PDB file of C-alpha atoms in Angstrom:
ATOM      1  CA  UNK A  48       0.000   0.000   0.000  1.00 64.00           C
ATOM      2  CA  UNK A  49       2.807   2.377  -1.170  1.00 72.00           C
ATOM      3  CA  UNK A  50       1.957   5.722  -2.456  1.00 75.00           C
ATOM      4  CA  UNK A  51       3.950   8.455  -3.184  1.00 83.00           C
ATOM      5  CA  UNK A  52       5.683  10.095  -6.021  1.00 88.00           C
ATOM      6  CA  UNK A  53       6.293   7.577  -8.814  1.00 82.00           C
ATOM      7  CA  UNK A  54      10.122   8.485  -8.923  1.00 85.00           C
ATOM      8  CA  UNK A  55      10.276   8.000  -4.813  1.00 84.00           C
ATOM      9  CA  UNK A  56       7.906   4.954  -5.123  1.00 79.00           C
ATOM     10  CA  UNK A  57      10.365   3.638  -7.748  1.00 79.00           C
ATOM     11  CA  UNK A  58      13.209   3.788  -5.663  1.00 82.00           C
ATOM     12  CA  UNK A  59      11.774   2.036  -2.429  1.00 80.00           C
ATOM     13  CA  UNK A  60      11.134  -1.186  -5.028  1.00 77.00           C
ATOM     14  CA  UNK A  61      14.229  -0.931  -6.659  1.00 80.00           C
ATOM     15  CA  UNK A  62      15.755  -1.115  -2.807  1.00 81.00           C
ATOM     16  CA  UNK A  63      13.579  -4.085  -1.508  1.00 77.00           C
ATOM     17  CA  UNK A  64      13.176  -5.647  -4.794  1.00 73.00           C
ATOM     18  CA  UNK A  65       9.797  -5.549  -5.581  1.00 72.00           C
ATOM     19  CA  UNK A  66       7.411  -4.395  -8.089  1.00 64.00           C
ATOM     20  CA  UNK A  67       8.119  -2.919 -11.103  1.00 61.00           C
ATOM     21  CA  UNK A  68      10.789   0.182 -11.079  1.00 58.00           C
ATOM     22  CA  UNK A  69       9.483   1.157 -14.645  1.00 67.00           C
ATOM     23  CA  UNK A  70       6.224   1.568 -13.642  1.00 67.00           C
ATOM     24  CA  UNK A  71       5.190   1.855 -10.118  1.00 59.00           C
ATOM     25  CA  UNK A  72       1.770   1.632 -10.595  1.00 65.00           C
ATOM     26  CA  UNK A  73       1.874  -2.005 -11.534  1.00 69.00           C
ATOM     27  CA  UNK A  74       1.315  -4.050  -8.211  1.00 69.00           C
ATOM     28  CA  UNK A  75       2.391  -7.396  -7.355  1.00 75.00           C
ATOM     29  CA  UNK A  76       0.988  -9.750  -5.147  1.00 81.00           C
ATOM     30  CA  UNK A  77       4.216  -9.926  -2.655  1.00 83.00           C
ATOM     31  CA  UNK A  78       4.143  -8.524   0.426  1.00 86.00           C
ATOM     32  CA  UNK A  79       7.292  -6.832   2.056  1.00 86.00           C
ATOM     33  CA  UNK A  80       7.549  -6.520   5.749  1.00 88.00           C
ATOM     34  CA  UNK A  81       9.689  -3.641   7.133  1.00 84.00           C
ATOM     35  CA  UNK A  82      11.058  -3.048  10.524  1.00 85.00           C
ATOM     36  CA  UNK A  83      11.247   0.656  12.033  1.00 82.00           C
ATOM     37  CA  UNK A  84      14.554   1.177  10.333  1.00 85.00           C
ATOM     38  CA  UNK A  85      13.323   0.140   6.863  1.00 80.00           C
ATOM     39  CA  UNK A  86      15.053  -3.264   6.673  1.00 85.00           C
ATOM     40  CA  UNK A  87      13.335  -6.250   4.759  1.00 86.00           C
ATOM     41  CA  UNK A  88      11.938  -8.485   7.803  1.00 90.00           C
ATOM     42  CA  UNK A  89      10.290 -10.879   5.240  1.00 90.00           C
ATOM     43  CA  UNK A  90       8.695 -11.495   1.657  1.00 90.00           C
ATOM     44  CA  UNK A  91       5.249 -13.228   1.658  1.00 93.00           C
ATOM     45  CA  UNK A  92       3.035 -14.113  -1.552  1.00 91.00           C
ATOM     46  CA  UNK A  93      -0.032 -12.437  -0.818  1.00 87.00           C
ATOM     47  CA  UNK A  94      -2.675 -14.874  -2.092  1.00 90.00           C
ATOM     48  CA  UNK A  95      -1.498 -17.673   0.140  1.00 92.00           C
ATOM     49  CA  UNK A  96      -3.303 -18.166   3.354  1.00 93.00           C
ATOM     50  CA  UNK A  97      -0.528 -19.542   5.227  1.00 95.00           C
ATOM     51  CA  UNK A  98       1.852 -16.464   3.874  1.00 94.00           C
ATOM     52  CA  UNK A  99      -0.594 -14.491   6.134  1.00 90.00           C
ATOM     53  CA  UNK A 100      -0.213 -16.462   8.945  1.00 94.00           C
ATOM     54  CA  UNK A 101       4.029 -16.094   8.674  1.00 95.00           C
ATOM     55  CA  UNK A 102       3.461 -12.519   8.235  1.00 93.00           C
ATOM     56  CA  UNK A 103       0.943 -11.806  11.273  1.00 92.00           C
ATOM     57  CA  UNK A 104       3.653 -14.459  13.545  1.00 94.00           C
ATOM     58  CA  UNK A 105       6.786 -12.248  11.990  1.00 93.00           C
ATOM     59  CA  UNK A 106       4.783  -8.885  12.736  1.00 90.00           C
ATOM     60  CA  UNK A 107       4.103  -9.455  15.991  1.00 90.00           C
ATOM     61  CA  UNK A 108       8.057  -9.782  16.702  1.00 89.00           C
ATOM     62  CA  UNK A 109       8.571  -5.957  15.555  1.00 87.00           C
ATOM     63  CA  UNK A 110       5.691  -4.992  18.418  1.00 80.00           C
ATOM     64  CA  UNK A 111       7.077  -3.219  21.352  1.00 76.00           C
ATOM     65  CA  UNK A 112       6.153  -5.697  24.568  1.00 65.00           C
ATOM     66  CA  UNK A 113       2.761  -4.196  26.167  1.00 61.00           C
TER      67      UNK A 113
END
């Protein structure tokens, strides 16, 4: 759910390899998950149910403890 100017846009998926850099409006069905720093924490396909259940697992490990 990226938005932004296309040139900026471009350059975050050139840097976590994703997407198309040519045209940023094209989306993909990956999912990137990024840590507060802006480092890759994972890749998950986004039409496989079990992809979710990684990502929600790996998401809750960048939470602060409550």
């Amino acid at each position: 759910f990226l938005t932004g100017p296309d040139e900026v846009v471009s350059q975050i998926l050139a840097s976590v390899k994703l997407g198309s850099t040519e045209d940023p409006t094209q989306h993909t069905s990956r999912l990137v998950l990024l840590d507060g720093q802006g480092q890759v924490r994972g890749y998950y396909q986004g039409t496989d149910d079990q992809a979710f259940e990684f990502l929600e697992r790996d998401l809750k490990t960048l939470q602060p403890a409550s």
